Tab-separated table of C-alpha atoms in Angstrom:
chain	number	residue	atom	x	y	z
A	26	UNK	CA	3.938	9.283	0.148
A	27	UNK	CA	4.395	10.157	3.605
A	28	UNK	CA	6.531	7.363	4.412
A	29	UNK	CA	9.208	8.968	2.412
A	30	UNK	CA	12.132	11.074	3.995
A	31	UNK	CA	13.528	11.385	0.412
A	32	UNK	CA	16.621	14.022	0.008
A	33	UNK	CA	15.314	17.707	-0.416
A	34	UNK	CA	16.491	20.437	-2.211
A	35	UNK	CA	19.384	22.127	-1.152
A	36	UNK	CA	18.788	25.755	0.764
A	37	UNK	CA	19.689	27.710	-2.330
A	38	UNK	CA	16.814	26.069	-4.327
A	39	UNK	CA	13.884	27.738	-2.064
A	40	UNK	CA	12.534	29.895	-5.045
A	41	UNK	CA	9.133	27.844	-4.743
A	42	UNK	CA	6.282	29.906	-4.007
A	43	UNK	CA	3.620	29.629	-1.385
A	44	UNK	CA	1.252	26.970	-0.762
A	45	UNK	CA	-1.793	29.112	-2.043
A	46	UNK	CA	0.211	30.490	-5.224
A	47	UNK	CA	1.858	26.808	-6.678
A	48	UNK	CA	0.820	25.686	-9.877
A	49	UNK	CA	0.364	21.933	-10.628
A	50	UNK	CA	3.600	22.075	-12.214
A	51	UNK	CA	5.458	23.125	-9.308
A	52	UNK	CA	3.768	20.598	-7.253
A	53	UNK	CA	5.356	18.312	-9.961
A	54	UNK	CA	9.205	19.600	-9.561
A	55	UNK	CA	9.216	19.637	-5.939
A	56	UNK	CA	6.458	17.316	-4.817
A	57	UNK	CA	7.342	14.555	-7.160
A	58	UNK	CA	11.591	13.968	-7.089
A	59	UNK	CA	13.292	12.590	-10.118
A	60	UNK	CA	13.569	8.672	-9.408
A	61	UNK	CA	10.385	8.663	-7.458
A	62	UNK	CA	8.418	6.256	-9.815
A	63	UNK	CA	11.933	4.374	-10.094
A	64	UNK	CA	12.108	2.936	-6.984
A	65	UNK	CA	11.429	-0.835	-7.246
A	66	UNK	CA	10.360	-1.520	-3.811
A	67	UNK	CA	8.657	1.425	-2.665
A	68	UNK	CA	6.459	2.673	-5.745
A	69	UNK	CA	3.396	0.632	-6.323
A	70	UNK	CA	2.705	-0.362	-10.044
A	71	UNK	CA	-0.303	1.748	-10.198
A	72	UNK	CA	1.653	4.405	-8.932
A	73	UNK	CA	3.855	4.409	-11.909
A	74	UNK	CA	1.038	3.467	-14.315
A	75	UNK	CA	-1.492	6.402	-13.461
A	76	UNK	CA	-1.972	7.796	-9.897
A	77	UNK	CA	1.823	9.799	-10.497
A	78	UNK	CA	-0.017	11.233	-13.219
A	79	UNK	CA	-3.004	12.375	-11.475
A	80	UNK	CA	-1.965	13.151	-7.663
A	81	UNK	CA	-0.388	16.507	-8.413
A	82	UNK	CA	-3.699	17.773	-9.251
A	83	UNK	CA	-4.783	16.926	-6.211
A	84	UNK	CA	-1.577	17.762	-4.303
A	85	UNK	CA	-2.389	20.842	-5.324
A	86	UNK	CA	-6.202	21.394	-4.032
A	87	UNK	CA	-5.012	20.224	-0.985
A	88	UNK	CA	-2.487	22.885	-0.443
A	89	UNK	CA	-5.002	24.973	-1.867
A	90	UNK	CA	-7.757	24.176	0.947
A	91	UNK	CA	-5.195	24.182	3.803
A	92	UNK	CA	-4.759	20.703	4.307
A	93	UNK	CA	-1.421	19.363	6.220
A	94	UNK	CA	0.328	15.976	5.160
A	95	UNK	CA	-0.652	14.126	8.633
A	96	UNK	CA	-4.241	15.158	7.931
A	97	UNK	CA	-4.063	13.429	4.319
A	98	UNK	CA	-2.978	11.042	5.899
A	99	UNK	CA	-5.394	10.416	8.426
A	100	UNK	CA	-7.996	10.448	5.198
A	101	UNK	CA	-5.928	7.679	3.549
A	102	UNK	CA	-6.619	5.824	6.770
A	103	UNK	CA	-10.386	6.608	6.972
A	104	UNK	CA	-10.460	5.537	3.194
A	105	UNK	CA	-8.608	2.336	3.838
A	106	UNK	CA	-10.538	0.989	6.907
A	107	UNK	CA	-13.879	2.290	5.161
A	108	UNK	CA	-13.544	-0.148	2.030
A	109	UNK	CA	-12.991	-3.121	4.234
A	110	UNK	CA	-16.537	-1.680	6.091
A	111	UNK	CA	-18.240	-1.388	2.578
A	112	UNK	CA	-17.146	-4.811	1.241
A	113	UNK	CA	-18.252	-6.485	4.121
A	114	UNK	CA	-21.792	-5.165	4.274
A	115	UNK	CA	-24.165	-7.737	4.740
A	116	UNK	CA	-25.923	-7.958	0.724
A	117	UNK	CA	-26.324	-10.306	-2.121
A	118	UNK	CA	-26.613	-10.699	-5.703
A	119	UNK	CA	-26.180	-7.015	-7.421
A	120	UNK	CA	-26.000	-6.006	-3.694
A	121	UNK	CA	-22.800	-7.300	-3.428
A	122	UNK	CA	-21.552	-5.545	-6.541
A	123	UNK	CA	-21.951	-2.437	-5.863
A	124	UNK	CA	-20.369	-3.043	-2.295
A	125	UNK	CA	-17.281	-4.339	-4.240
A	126	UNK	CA	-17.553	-1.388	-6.537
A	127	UNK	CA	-17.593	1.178	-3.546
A	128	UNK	CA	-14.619	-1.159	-1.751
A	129	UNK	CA	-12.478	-0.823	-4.867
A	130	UNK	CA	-13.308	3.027	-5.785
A	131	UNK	CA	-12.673	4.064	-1.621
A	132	UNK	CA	-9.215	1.948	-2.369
A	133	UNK	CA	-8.488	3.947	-5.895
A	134	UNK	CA	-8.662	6.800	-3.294
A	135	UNK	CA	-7.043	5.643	-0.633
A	136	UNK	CA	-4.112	4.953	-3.279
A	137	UNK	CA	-4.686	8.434	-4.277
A	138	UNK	CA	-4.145	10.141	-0.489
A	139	UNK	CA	-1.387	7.766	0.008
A	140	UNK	CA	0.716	9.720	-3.207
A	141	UNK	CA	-0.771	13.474	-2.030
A	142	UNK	CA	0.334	13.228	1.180
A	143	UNK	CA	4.078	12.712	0.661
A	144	UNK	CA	3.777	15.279	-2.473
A	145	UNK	CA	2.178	17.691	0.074
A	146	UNK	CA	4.619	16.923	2.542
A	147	UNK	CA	8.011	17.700	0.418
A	148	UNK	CA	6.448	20.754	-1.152
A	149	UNK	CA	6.026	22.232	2.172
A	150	UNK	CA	9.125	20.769	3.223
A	151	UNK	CA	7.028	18.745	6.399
A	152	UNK	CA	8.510	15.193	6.407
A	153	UNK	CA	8.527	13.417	9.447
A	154	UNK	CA	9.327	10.962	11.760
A	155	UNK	CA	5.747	10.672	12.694
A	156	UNK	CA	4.607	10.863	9.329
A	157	UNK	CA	6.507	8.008	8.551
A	158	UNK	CA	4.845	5.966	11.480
A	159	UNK	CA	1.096	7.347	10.685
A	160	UNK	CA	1.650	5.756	6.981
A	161	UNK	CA	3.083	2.531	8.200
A	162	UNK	CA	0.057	2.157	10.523
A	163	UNK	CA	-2.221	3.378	7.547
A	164	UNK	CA	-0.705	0.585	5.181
A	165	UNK	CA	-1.376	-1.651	8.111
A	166	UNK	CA	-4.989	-0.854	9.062
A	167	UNK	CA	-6.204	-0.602	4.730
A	168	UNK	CA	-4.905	-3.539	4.343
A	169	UNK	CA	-6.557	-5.608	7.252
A	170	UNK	CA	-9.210	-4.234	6.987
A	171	UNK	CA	-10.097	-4.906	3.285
A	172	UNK	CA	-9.214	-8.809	3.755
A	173	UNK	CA	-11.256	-9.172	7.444
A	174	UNK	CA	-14.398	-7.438	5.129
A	175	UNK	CA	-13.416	-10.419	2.073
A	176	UNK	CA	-13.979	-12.546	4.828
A	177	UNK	CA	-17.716	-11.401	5.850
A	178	UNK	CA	-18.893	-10.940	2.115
A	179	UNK	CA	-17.397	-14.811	1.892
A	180	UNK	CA	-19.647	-15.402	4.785
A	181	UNK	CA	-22.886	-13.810	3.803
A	182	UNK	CA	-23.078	-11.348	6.329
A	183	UNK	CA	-21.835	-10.348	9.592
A	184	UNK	CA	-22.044	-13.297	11.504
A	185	UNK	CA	-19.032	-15.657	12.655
A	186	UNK	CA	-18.040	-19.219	10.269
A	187	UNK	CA	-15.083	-20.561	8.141
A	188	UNK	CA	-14.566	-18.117	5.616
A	189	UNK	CA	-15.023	-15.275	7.884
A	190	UNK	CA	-12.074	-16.928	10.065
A	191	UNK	CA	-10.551	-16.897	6.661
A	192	UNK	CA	-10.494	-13.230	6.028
A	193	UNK	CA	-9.193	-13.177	9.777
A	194	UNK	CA	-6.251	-15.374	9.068
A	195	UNK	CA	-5.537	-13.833	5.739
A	196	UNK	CA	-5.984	-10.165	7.731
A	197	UNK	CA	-3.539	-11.786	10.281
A	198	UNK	CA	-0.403	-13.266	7.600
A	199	UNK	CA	-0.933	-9.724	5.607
A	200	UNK	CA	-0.058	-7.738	9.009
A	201	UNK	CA	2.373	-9.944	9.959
A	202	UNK	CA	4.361	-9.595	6.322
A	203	UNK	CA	4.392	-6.007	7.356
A	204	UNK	CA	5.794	-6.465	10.511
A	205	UNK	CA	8.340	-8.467	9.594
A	206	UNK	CA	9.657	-6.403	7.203
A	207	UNK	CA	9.250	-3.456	9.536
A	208	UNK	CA	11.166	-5.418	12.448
A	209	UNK	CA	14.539	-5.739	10.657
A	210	UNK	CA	14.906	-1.905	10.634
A	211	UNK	CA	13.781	-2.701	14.308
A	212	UNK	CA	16.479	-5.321	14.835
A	213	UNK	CA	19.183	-3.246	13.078
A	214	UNK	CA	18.728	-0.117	15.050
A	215	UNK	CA	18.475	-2.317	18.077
A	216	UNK	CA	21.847	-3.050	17.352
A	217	UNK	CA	23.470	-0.459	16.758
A	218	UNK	CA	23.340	-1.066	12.951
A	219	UNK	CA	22.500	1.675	10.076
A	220	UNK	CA	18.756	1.089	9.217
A	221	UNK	CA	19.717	-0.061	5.362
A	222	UNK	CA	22.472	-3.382	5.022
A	223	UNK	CA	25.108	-2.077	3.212
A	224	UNK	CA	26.018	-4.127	-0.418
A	225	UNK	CA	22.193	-2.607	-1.721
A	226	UNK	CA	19.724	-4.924	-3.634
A	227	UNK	CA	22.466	-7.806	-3.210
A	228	UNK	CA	21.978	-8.180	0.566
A	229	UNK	CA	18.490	-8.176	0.068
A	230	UNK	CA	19.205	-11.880	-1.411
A	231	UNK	CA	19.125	-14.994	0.402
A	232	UNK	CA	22.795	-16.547	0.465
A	233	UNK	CA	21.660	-20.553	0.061
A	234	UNK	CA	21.005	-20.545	-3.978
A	235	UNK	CA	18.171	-22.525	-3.128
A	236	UNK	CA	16.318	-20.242	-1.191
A	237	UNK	CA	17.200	-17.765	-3.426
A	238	UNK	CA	15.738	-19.254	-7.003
A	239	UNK	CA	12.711	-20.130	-5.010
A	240	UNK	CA	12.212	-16.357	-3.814
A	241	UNK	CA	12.826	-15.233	-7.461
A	242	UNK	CA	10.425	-17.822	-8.526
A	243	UNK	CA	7.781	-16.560	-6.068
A	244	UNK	CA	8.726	-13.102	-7.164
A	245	UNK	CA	8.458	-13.757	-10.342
A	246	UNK	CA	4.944	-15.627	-9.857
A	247	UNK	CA	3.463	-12.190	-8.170
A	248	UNK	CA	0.959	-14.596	-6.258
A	249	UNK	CA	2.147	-12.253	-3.123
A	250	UNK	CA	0.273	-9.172	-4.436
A	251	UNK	CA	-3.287	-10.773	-4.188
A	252	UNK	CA	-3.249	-9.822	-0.750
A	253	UNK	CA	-2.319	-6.278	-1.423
A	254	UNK	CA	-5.105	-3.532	-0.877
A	255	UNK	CA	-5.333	-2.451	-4.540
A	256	UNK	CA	-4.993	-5.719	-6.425
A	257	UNK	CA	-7.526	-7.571	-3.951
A	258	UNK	CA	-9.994	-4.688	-3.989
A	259	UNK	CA	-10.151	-5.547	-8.012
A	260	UNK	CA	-10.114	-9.094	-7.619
A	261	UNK	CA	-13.333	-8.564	-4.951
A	262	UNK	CA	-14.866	-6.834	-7.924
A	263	UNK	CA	-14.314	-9.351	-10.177
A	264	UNK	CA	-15.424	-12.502	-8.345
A	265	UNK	CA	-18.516	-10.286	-7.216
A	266	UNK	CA	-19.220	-9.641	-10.872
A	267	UNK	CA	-18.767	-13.339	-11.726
A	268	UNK	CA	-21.262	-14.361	-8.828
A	269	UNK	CA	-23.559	-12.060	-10.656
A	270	UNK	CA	-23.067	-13.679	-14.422
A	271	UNK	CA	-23.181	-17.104	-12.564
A	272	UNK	CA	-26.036	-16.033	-10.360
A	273	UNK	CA	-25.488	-18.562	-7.782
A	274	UNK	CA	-27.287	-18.445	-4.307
A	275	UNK	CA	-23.986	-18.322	-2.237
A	276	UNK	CA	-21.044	-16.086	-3.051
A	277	UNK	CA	-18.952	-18.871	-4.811
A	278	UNK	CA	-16.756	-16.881	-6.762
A	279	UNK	CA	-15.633	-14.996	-3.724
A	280	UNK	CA	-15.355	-17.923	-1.323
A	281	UNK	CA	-12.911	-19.327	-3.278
A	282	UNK	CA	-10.917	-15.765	-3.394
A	283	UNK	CA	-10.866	-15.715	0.360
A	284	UNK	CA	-9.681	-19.185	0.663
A	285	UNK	CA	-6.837	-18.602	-2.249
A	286	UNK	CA	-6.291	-15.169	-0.183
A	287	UNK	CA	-5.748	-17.388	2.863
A	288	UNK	CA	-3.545	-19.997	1.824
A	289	UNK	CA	-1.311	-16.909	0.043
A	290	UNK	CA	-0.928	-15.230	3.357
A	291	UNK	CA	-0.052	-18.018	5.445
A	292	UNK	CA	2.465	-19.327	3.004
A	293	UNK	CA	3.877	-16.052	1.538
A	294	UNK	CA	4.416	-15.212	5.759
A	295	UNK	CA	6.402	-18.261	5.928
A	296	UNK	CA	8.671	-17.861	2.743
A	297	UNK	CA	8.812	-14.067	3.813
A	298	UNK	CA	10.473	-15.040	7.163
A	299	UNK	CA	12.666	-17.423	5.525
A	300	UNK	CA	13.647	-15.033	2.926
A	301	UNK	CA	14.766	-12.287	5.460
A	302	UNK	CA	16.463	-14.794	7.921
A	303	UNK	CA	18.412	-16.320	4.922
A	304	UNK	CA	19.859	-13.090	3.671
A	305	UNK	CA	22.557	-10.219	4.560
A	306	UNK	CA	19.629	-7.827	6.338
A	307	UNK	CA	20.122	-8.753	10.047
A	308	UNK	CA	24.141	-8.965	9.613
């Protein structure tokens, strides 16, 4: 991904060849770093499962068609915002279906852009600074997004009411998980500190044994991910297909998704701030 800054190869290893001339297998040894679907925190499940698999293929068009890693980014951005946009659109019954089908397939390629653009990037050896900020914000905005549209297919339409304030509040605890997060590399640099607390996965650990089985409990749980882009987006498809089976006249199945959505945020925002002010990361 484009958030990455991951260690390059040395200048002696610069026998790659050109953009126009790589083969999907070079895209592979110099795109994709060993350890890349290792990395616990940063490499998303489907990632790992299937998208590692496929994104050199693309990696490789794009390079192909001229494409830079900022502008694959931007797409990832356009995709993001764009499911939230389809899921919200103002249908019923099978209607509502095939929004949730569109919302789900624009977020299999948002997830898509999101591992092309960093592959693009480290082939062509164009990591940045800003490319890390452009897929923070594009993270931010695809995520938002998808849960403020939840909200208005919960609603019925475009129009203002609870579970539309829902999707708000749920859009609201999602960017504010983020920003936390984001804010202790704020806070340490602030500071004077290194961006990363040294003593690795252990100071990522609250110190009260308390707090700490209850984080491993929540972790453990995965009630957090609900609110992320790709597991929602299938979650929206499947309460949209039970409405269908059910054939109810209001969208019951996905009312109650935006309401568990909501509660998740708001709490999971909560135990998230605890969880960071109870560890090593801000010493």
């Amino acid at each position: 991904m484009a958030a990455e800054l991951p260690e390059m190869p040395g200048p002696g290893d610069d026998q790659r060849p050109s953009r126009r001339s790589a083969r999907v297998a070079d895209v592979r040894r110099y795109g994709q770093p060993p350890g890349l679907k290792d990395r616990r925190n940063e490499e998303h499940w489907a990632g790992r499962l299937y998208m590692r698999d496929l994104s050199p293929y693309f990696a490789w068009l794009a390079m192909r068609l001229g494409f830079s890693p900022n502008q694959l980014t931007y797409m990832m951005m356009a995709c993001g915002v764009a499911a939230g946009v389809v899921v919200s659109l103002p249908v019923s019954g099978t209607g509502a279906l095939w929004t949730a089908l569109g919302g789900a397939v624009l977020i299999q390629v948002y997830l898509l852009l999101d591992c092309v653009d960093g592959e693009v990037a480290r082939y062509l050896r164009q990591t940045s600074v800003a490319g890390v900020f452009l897929d923070r914000i594009g993270h931010y905005l695809s995520e938002v997004s998808l849960l403020i549209g939840l909200g208005f297919a919960a609603q019925g339409g475009w129009s203002n009411g609870g579970y539309a304030e829902l999707g708000l509040v749920a859009a609201l605890g999602a960017a504010l998980i983020k920003a936390e997060t984001d804010n202790v590399v704020v806070a340490r640099a602030k500071s004077g500190l290194p961006a990363d607390p040294s003593g690795g996965d252990r100071a990522l650990r609250p110190r009260s044994t308390g707090i700490a089985l209850a984080r491993q409990a929540a972790s453990m749980l995965r009630f957090h991910r609900i609110i992320g882009a790709v597991e929602l987006s299938l979650l929206i498809l499947a309460a949209a297909a039970l409405d269908v089976v059910l054939g109810t006249s209001t969208p019951a199945a996905i009312r109650v998704l935006t309401v568990a959505v909501a509660v998740v945020a708001v709490v999971q925002t909560l135990l998230h701030l605890v969880s960071i002010l109870a560890s090593r990361r801000l010493k």
